[in-house]
Amino acid sequence: MIRAAVLAALLALPAAAEGIPEPGDYRGEPYRAPVPDTLKGAQVIDGSQALDLHEAGQAIFVDVFPRTLRPEGLPEGTIWREPPHQTIPGAIWLWNTGYQALSPEEQVRLRDGLTAAQGDSDRPLVIFCREECWMSWNAARRAVEWGFSPVYWFPGGTDDWLAEGGASLVTAVP
């Protein structure tokens, strides 16, 4: 009886995730949570499609995972090293640009980063983070609202990339 209940609960999880509606505005905490299947104005892609685009060199991959900053209140003289950030090979890392509210500096980093990456090309921007990460949804939504096109949202991010057999992640440089 317990097994049947557990199995039913596990089978219901994907169905529950499919019903996540797009919010009317940017999404805040918690950022790691089930995401919608859609993003108005963007094309949603899966890991297989991301691999194909990457292999063909047909897209610009943009990672919006946040940067780990030095913790406040560390005693003077404490040695602290920022942990390395792993991303898809060739991706640009526009850290801290997927939050619900962006500082002016973060907005500039995102807009200027996307502009520089896309230039005058019509290559799609593939915006990603991690699996079930609202930060990529927020950043892709901003890109659409700012008139970037085409915008592809890759909700599976690096987790789906690896699961699909994508090349090993590389260390990003801020």
CSV table of C-alpha atoms in Angstrom, one decimal, residues 14 17-18 23 35 40 55 57 69 80 83 85 90 94-95 98 100-101 108 113 119 121 134 147 154 173-174:
chain,number,residue,atom,x,y,z
A,14,PRO,CA,6.1,15.8,-13.7
A,17,ALA,CA,5.6,20.8,-13.0
A,18,GLU,CA,3.8,21.0,-16.4
A,23,PRO,CA,4.1,34.7,-13.7
A,35,VAL,CA,9.6,26.4,-13.9
A,40,LYS,CA,6.3,34.2,-24.1
A,55,GLU,CA,27.7,21.6,-32.2
A,57,GLY,CA,27.9,26.8,-33.8
A,69,LEU,CA,31.0,36.6,-3.5
A,80,TRP,CA,39.1,33.4,0.7
A,83,PRO,CA,34.8,28.8,-5.9
A,85,HIS,CA,32.0,28.2,-11.7
A,90,GLY,CA,32.1,28.6,-25.1
A,94,LEU,CA,26.8,37.1,-17.2
A,95,TRP,CA,26.6,36.5,-13.4
A,98,GLY,CA,18.8,36.6,-13.4
A,100,GLN,CA,13.9,39.3,-9.8
A,101,ALA,CA,15.3,42.8,-9.3
A,108,VAL,CA,24.0,47.1,-17.8
A,113,GLY,CA,26.7,41.5,-22.6
A,119,GLY,CA,26.4,42.0,-32.4
A,121,SER,CA,24.1,38.7,-36.2
A,134,TRP,CA,14.1,30.8,-12.4
A,147,GLY,CA,14.0,43.4,-28.2
A,154,PHE,CA,17.2,26.4,-22.0
A,173,VAL,CA,36.0,33.5,-15.8
A,174,PRO,CA,34.2,36.5,-14.4
